[in-house]
Structure formats: structure tokens, C-alpha cells
mmCIF file of C-alpha atoms in Angstrom:
data_model
loop_
_atom_site.group_PDB
_atom_site.id
_atom_site.type_symbol
_atom_site.label_atom_id
_atom_site.label_comp_id
_atom_site.label_asym_id
_atom_site.label_seq_id
_atom_site.Cartn_x
_atom_site.Cartn_y
_atom_site.Cartn_z
ATOM 1 C CA GLY J 1 -26.143 -35.406 -84.695
ATOM 2 C CA ALA J 2 -25.327 -37.553 -81.416
ATOM 3 C CA VAL J 3 -25.695 -35.050 -78.898
ATOM 4 C CA VAL J 4 -25.696 -35.978 -75.471
ATOM 5 C CA SER J 5 -26.421 -33.624 -72.588
ATOM 6 C CA GLN J 6 -25.963 -33.391 -68.271
ATOM 7 C CA HIS J 7 -27.897 -31.622 -65.876
ATOM 8 C CA PRO J 8 -26.522 -29.627 -63.941
ATOM 9 C CA SER J 9 -23.084 -28.842 -64.859
ATOM 10 C CA TRP J 10 -21.975 -28.130 -61.056
ATOM 11 C CA VAL J 11 -23.685 -29.036 -57.869
ATOM 12 C CA ILE J 12 -22.354 -28.169 -54.442
ATOM 13 C CA CYS J 13 -24.180 -30.317 -51.596
ATOM 14 C CA LYS J 14 -23.729 -30.819 -48.028
ATOM 15 C CA SER J 15 -22.331 -33.948 -46.460
ATOM 16 C CA GLY J 16 -25.425 -36.470 -45.910
ATOM 17 C CA THR J 17 -27.731 -35.354 -48.654
ATOM 18 C CA SER J 18 -28.500 -36.691 -52.030
ATOM 19 C CA VAL J 19 -27.749 -35.625 -55.492
ATOM 20 C CA LYS J 20 -29.278 -36.399 -58.813
ATOM 21 C CA ILE J 21 -27.396 -36.175 -61.934
ATOM 22 C CA GLU J 22 -29.591 -36.569 -65.704
ATOM 23 C CA CYS J 23 -28.159 -37.569 -68.808
ATOM 24 C CA ARG J 24 -30.096 -37.368 -72.125
ATOM 25 C CA SER J 25 -29.627 -38.179 -75.466
ATOM 26 C CA LEU J 26 -31.254 -35.125 -77.524
ATOM 27 C CA ASP J 27 -31.399 -36.412 -81.088
ATOM 28 C CA PHE J 28 -31.112 -40.375 -80.640
ATOM 29 C CA GLN J 29 -32.255 -43.365 -78.711
ATOM 30 C CA ALA J 30 -29.705 -44.922 -76.229
ATOM 31 C CA THR J 31 -30.449 -48.397 -75.480
ATOM 32 C CA THR J 32 -27.619 -48.170 -73.674
ATOM 33 C CA MET J 33 -26.011 -45.708 -71.594
ATOM 34 C CA PHE J 34 -22.663 -45.863 -69.377
ATOM 35 C CA TRP J 35 -21.863 -43.437 -65.951
ATOM 36 C CA TYR J 36 -18.029 -42.685 -65.874
ATOM 37 C CA ARG J 37 -16.209 -40.887 -62.709
ATOM 38 C CA GLN J 38 -12.943 -38.682 -63.487
ATOM 39 C CA PHE J 39 -10.309 -37.396 -60.919
ATOM 40 C CA PRO J 40 -7.954 -34.859 -61.735
ATOM 41 C CA LYS J 41 -5.449 -35.744 -64.428
ATOM 42 C CA GLN J 42 -6.861 -39.104 -64.878
ATOM 43 C CA SER J 43 -8.540 -41.149 -67.357
ATOM 44 C CA LEU J 44 -12.349 -42.065 -67.149
ATOM 45 C CA MET J 45 -13.043 -44.759 -64.652
ATOM 46 C CA LEU J 46 -16.175 -46.999 -65.823
ATOM 47 C CA MET J 47 -19.054 -46.736 -62.897
ATOM 48 C CA ALA J 48 -21.799 -48.439 -64.256
ATOM 49 C CA THR J 49 -23.401 -49.727 -67.601
ATOM 50 C CA SER J 50 -27.247 -48.928 -67.891
ATOM 51 C CA ASN J 51 -29.902 -50.475 -70.129
ATOM 52 C CA GLU J 52 -33.165 -48.879 -70.637
ATOM 53 C CA GLY J 53 -35.895 -50.982 -68.502
ATOM 54 C CA SER J 54 -33.576 -52.995 -66.925
ATOM 55 C CA LYS J 55 -31.186 -52.816 -63.740
ATOM 56 C CA ALA J 56 -27.705 -51.419 -64.382
ATOM 57 C CA THR J 57 -24.476 -53.506 -64.334
ATOM 58 C CA TYR J 58 -22.034 -52.127 -61.774
ATOM 59 C CA GLU J 59 -18.390 -52.136 -62.091
ATOM 60 C CA GLN J 60 -16.388 -54.408 -59.304
ATOM 61 C CA GLY J 61 -15.971 -51.829 -56.161
ATOM 62 C CA VAL J 62 -18.937 -49.231 -57.074
ATOM 63 C CA GLU J 63 -21.330 -49.363 -54.324
ATOM 64 C CA LYS J 64 -24.714 -49.789 -56.341
ATOM 65 C CA ASP J 65 -26.686 -48.909 -52.863
ATOM 66 C CA LYS J 66 -24.627 -45.479 -53.068
ATOM 67 C CA PHE J 67 -24.430 -44.845 -56.891
ATOM 68 C CA LEU J 68 -28.613 -45.394 -57.698
ATOM 69 C CA ILE J 69 -28.922 -45.589 -61.599
ATOM 70 C CA ASN J 70 -32.190 -45.330 -63.703
ATOM 71 C CA HIS J 71 -32.460 -45.494 -66.995
ATOM 72 C CA ALA J 72 -36.555 -45.060 -67.519
ATOM 73 C CA SER J 73 -36.687 -44.233 -71.138
ATOM 74 C CA LEU J 74 -34.370 -44.389 -74.404
ATOM 75 C CA THR J 75 -33.454 -41.271 -73.934
ATOM 76 C CA LEU J 76 -32.647 -40.451 -70.307
ATOM 77 C CA SER J 77 -30.366 -41.909 -67.330
ATOM 78 C CA THR J 78 -30.104 -40.451 -63.794
ATOM 79 C CA LEU J 79 -27.302 -41.215 -61.502
ATOM 80 C CA THR J 80 -28.012 -40.581 -58.001
ATOM 81 C CA VAL J 81 -25.535 -40.050 -55.121
ATOM 82 C CA THR J 82 -26.942 -40.830 -51.746
ATOM 83 C CA SER J 83 -25.701 -39.656 -48.573
ATOM 84 C CA ALA J 84 -22.799 -37.948 -50.308
ATOM 85 C CA HIS J 85 -19.673 -37.239 -48.840
ATOM 86 C CA PRO J 86 -16.813 -35.075 -49.488
ATOM 87 C CA GLU J 87 -14.988 -38.247 -50.916
ATOM 88 C CA ASP J 88 -17.725 -38.513 -53.695
ATOM 89 C CA SER J 89 -16.772 -35.309 -55.180
ATOM 90 C CA SER J 90 -15.328 -35.586 -58.675
ATOM 91 C CA PHE J 91 -16.595 -34.974 -62.147
ATOM 92 C CA TYR J 92 -19.383 -37.730 -63.304
ATOM 93 C CA ILE J 93 -19.527 -37.996 -67.041
ATOM 94 C CA CYS J 94 -22.149 -39.927 -68.637
ATOM 95 C CA SER J 95 -22.235 -41.665 -72.361
ATOM 96 C CA ALA J 96 -24.777 -42.629 -74.503
ATOM 97 C CA ARG J 97 -24.184 -45.292 -77.299
ATOM 98 C CA GLY J 98 -25.086 -44.681 -80.744
ATOM 99 C CA GLY J 99 -23.929 -43.562 -84.080
ATOM 100 C CA ALA J 100 -24.388 -45.083 -87.511
ATOM 101 C CA GLY J 101 -22.807 -48.258 -86.481
ATOM 102 C CA GLY J 102 -24.257 -48.572 -82.872
ATOM 103 C CA TYR J 103 -20.650 -48.983 -81.690
ATOM 104 C CA GLU J 104 -19.981 -45.377 -80.771
ATOM 105 C CA GLN J 105 -20.043 -43.513 -77.500
ATOM 106 C CA TYR J 106 -20.864 -40.027 -77.150
ATOM 107 C CA PHE J 107 -20.084 -38.250 -73.940
ATOM 108 C CA GLY J 108 -22.201 -35.753 -72.109
ATOM 109 C CA PRO J 109 -20.637 -32.321 -70.851
ATOM 110 C CA GLY J 110 -19.882 -33.767 -67.373
ATOM 111 C CA THR J 111 -21.296 -32.594 -63.682
ATOM 112 C CA ARG J 112 -18.786 -31.525 -61.349
ATOM 113 C CA LEU J 113 -19.579 -32.212 -57.969
ATOM 114 C CA THR J 114 -18.398 -30.884 -54.636
ATOM 115 C CA VAL J 115 -19.788 -32.284 -51.293
ATOM 116 C CA THR J 116 -19.059 -30.005 -48.389
ATOM 117 C CA GLY T 2 -10.534 -51.029 -64.175
ATOM 118 C CA GLN T 3 -8.203 -51.923 -66.794
ATOM 119 C CA GLN T 4 -6.799 -49.444 -69.061
ATOM 120 C CA LEU T 5 -5.122 -49.431 -72.389
ATOM 121 C CA ASN T 6 -1.143 -48.446 -72.514
ATOM 122 C CA GLN T 7 -1.298 -45.044 -74.147
ATOM 123 C CA SER T 8 1.890 -43.171 -75.113
ATOM 124 C CA PRO T 9 3.339 -40.486 -74.984
ATOM 125 C CA GLN T 10 1.821 -39.465 -71.617
ATOM 126 C CA SER T 11 2.319 -36.139 -72.488
ATOM 127 C CA MET T 12 4.262 -34.183 -75.008
ATOM 128 C CA PHE T 13 5.087 -30.108 -75.892
ATOM 129 C CA ILE T 14 5.233 -29.434 -79.414
ATOM 130 C CA GLN T 15 5.916 -26.216 -81.547
ATOM 131 C CA GLU T 16 2.702 -24.785 -83.559
ATOM 132 C CA GLY T 17 2.779 -26.663 -87.023
ATOM 133 C CA GLU T 18 4.501 -29.446 -86.085
ATOM 134 C CA ASP T 19 3.133 -32.817 -86.771
ATOM 135 C CA VAL T 20 1.990 -35.368 -83.515
ATOM 136 C CA SER T 21 1.705 -39.181 -83.395
ATOM 137 C CA MET T 22 0.326 -41.022 -80.489
ATOM 138 C CA ASN T 23 -0.682 -45.110 -79.580
ATOM 139 C CA CYS T 24 -2.419 -47.136 -77.628
ATOM 140 C CA THR T 25 -1.459 -50.839 -77.154
ATOM 141 C CA SER T 26 -3.138 -53.380 -75.397
ATOM 142 C CA SER T 27 -2.507 -57.309 -74.699
ATOM 143 C CA SER T 28 -5.923 -58.306 -75.894
ATOM 144 C CA ILE T 29 -7.783 -57.981 -79.200
ATOM 145 C CA PHE T 30 -10.135 -55.012 -80.178
ATOM 146 C CA ASN T 31 -13.116 -54.839 -82.139
ATOM 147 C CA THR T 32 -13.311 -51.416 -82.179
ATOM 148 C CA TRP T 33 -11.453 -48.319 -81.611
ATOM 149 C CA LEU T 34 -12.435 -44.932 -80.654
ATOM 150 C CA TRP T 35 -10.325 -41.641 -80.137
ATOM 151 C CA TYR T 36 -11.529 -38.717 -78.035
ATOM 152 C CA LYS T 37 -10.124 -35.046 -77.295
ATOM 153 C CA GLN T 38 -11.394 -33.728 -74.016
ATOM 154 C CA ASP T 39 -10.878 -30.209 -73.081
ATOM 155 C CA PRO T 40 -10.355 -29.119 -69.190
ATOM 156 C CA GLY T 41 -13.588 -29.573 -67.563
ATOM 157 C CA GLU T 42 -15.632 -30.840 -70.288
ATOM 158 C CA GLY T 43 -16.561 -34.293 -71.534
ATOM 159 C CA PRO T 44 -14.854 -36.140 -74.110
ATOM 160 C CA VAL T 45 -15.488 -35.484 -78.154
ATOM 161 C CA LEU T 46 -15.592 -38.145 -80.437
ATOM 162 C CA LEU T 47 -12.799 -37.598 -82.839
ATOM 163 C CA ILE T 48 -12.496 -41.195 -84.582
ATOM 164 C CA ALA T 49 -14.059 -44.197 -84.891
ATOM 165 C CA LEU T 50 -12.389 -47.160 -86.519
ATOM 166 C CA TYR T 51 -14.043 -51.022 -87.171
ATOM 167 C CA LYS T 52 -11.819 -52.929 -88.972
ATOM 168 C CA ALA T 53 -8.002 -54.284 -88.653
ATOM 169 C CA GLY T 54 -5.989 -52.059 -90.648
ATOM 170 C CA GLU T 55 -8.582 -49.542 -91.332
ATOM 171 C CA LEU T 56 -7.246 -46.172 -91.742
ATOM 172 C CA THR T 57 -9.420 -42.801 -91.473
ATOM 173 C CA SER T 58 -9.264 -39.344 -91.511
ATOM 174 C CA ASN T 59 -10.894 -36.302 -90.118
ATOM 175 C CA GLY T 60 -9.578 -33.157 -91.161
ATOM 176 C CA ARG T 61 -5.782 -33.006 -89.791
ATOM 177 C CA LEU T 62 -6.333 -35.796 -87.689
ATOM 178 C CA THR T 63 -5.729 -39.513 -89.179
ATOM 179 C CA ALA T 64 -6.090 -42.595 -87.282
ATOM 180 C CA GLN T 65 -5.394 -46.392 -87.920
ATOM 181 C CA PHE T 66 -6.707 -49.683 -86.413
ATOM 182 C CA GLY T 67 -3.388 -51.609 -85.980
ATOM 183 C CA ILE T 68 -2.954 -54.802 -88.312
ATOM 184 C CA THR T 69 -2.845 -57.018 -84.821
ATOM 185 C CA ARG T 70 -6.121 -55.615 -83.633
ATOM 186 C CA LYS T 71 -4.131 -54.868 -80.479
ATOM 187 C CA ASP T 72 -2.998 -51.216 -80.821
ATOM 188 C CA SER T 73 -4.268 -48.146 -82.778
ATOM 189 C CA PHE T 74 -2.232 -44.980 -83.687
ATOM 190 C CA LEU T 75 -3.478 -41.176 -84.050
ATOM 191 C CA ASN T 76 -1.507 -38.739 -85.865
ATOM 192 C CA ILE T 77 -2.141 -34.950 -85.885
ATOM 193 C CA SER T 78 -0.546 -32.945 -88.803
ATOM 194 C CA ALA T 79 0.239 -29.023 -88.438
ATOM 195 C CA SER T 80 -0.516 -28.610 -85.245
ATOM 196 C CA ILE T 81 -2.455 -25.342 -83.959
ATOM 197 C CA PRO T 82 -2.801 -24.045 -80.458
ATOM 198 C CA SER T 83 -6.530 -25.151 -80.200
ATOM 199 C CA ASP T 84 -5.216 -28.821 -80.874
ATOM 200 C CA VAL T 85 -4.287 -28.378 -76.731
ATOM 201 C CA GLY T 86 -5.945 -30.989 -74.429
ATOM 202 C CA ILE T 87 -6.144 -34.695 -73.450
ATOM 203 C CA TYR T 88 -6.484 -37.096 -75.902
ATOM 204 C CA PHE T 89 -7.911 -40.519 -74.996
ATOM 205 C CA CYS T 90 -8.102 -43.842 -76.919
ATOM 206 C CA ALA T 91 -11.069 -46.372 -76.032
ATOM 207 C CA GLY T 92 -11.040 -50.007 -77.166
ATOM 208 C CA GLN T 93 -13.817 -52.412 -77.465
ATOM 209 C CA PRO T 94 -12.260 -56.004 -76.181
ATOM 210 C CA THR T 95 -13.877 -58.490 -78.221
ATOM 211 C CA THR T 96 -15.302 -60.282 -74.835
ATOM 212 C CA SER T 97 -17.358 -56.966 -74.089
ATOM 213 C CA GLY T 98 -20.741 -58.261 -74.578
ATOM 214 C CA THR T 99 -22.426 -55.088 -73.366
ATOM 215 C CA TYR T 100 -20.299 -52.368 -75.577
ATOM 216 C CA LYS T 101 -18.167 -51.544 -72.572
ATOM 217 C CA TYR T 102 -14.926 -49.252 -73.810
ATOM 218 C CA ILE T 103 -11.677 -49.829 -71.808
ATOM 219 C CA PHE T 104 -9.944 -46.129 -71.897
ATOM 220 C CA GLY T 105 -6.276 -45.251 -72.178
ATOM 221 C CA THR T 106 -4.454 -43.538 -69.734
ATOM 222 C CA GLY T 107 -4.678 -40.208 -71.951
ATOM 223 C CA THR T 108 -2.231 -38.240 -74.006
ATOM 224 C CA ARG T 109 -1.769 -34.524 -72.894
ATOM 225 C CA LEU T 110 -0.963 -32.273 -75.815
ATOM 226 C CA LYS T 111 0.567 -28.825 -75.436
ATOM 227 C CA VAL T 112 1.134 -26.723 -78.374
ATOM 228 C CA LEU T 113 3.403 -24.011 -77.963
ATOM 229 C CA ALA T 114 2.876 -21.169 -80.603
#
């Protein structure tokens, strides 16, 4: 139980294009999902908190117009990197809140984005 | 963003040895989670702790929620090569109204066969 999937697992795009990453909770409903970014050999950096049916809450320093988040259903959240640039290249990981106590976070396998 | 102090930063151990790592914070936390991350993959939840003083095991792994609610410990007994990876702690501050977690800086574990 508590499986989270992400698609695609890796993507290469040209500078100036947009990329959409999907995050799905496969066997549970997730009212809250989180999007993280991770640089090599570093910890996870929270980008935004996504609640189903409402606007995402972005962390300080994260451009909401660049990283568009949509949480249209209890099992799906999407992150769109708009007008991507090489500095947006990173490992993006989503997580969904769930579990017996409702306080656990389960992570997706991550998406490696490379912008050329 | 804010991060927890996690130590050690990295460690090399011989197969069969026990491993200990910890996370500390200046804030009080409601919940502690411990994760393991393999290269190129998302973190996998190992243990969740909900009460101060709680001691929970998952196979060879044992984690404790510090009595002061400002720290947590993870122990791995009789390490094996597949224990290699990065271990992260994550704590939920009492002030977190949206279930946000703060992540530790990670402990990179290497096991020598």
C-alpha cells in the first residue's frame, strides 16, 4: 500500500519549452501532495504544497509562474515547468500525505529533468 | 529552506557492524520520519514516530523519538551491503499547519563487504 508514481521518470527538453510532470497516488487518496527539488548530493528542498481543489502554497523563493502546480483530483497532482532553462535541470520528486495516521509522506520515484 | 542537523554526514562501516545516526533541532516536533534514498530514486519511508520516547523497529532498523521532542535516532544492526544509501530524517514542527516536514541534511552510508 501507499504507492506513489511519477511520470515521466526522465525527460530532456529544449530551453524555452514547457514540461509537465505527473504525480499519482495509486492506492490511496491524497488530499495533500508536495513537490520537492533535489540537487546532486543534497537534501530535498520543498517547492510547494498542493491541496486538492485549491491553489498551491509555494515556498519562499519559488516562482509560482514558472512552476505551475495543479491538484485536480485526490490522486493526481501535476507540476509544469514553464519556459524551462538549463538551470531548471534537476531531480523533481513528489510526495503524498497518507498512511494510517495520516501524517506519513510517501514519495514518488522522481523525475530527472535535463534542459538543453 | 530550514533543515535539520543530521549526523554523521557520511560513514564507512564494515559489513556486520551496527550503525547509529541522529537528527537534532532547536524546535519541538510532532512527528519524525526516517527515509532511505537510493541513487536516482525517491526516498522510501522506513519508520514513522509519533510520540516522545517512542521506540519503533522495522527489521534490523530501530528508531526513537527523543524525549525532548527535539531529536530522533536511527540504528541499523548488523549492516549488510544493501544498506548503502542516503538516510534522511524528517520532522514535522508543531507549528506546521499543512503537514509540511523539514528534512535533515542526510547521512550517506557506505558498507564495506
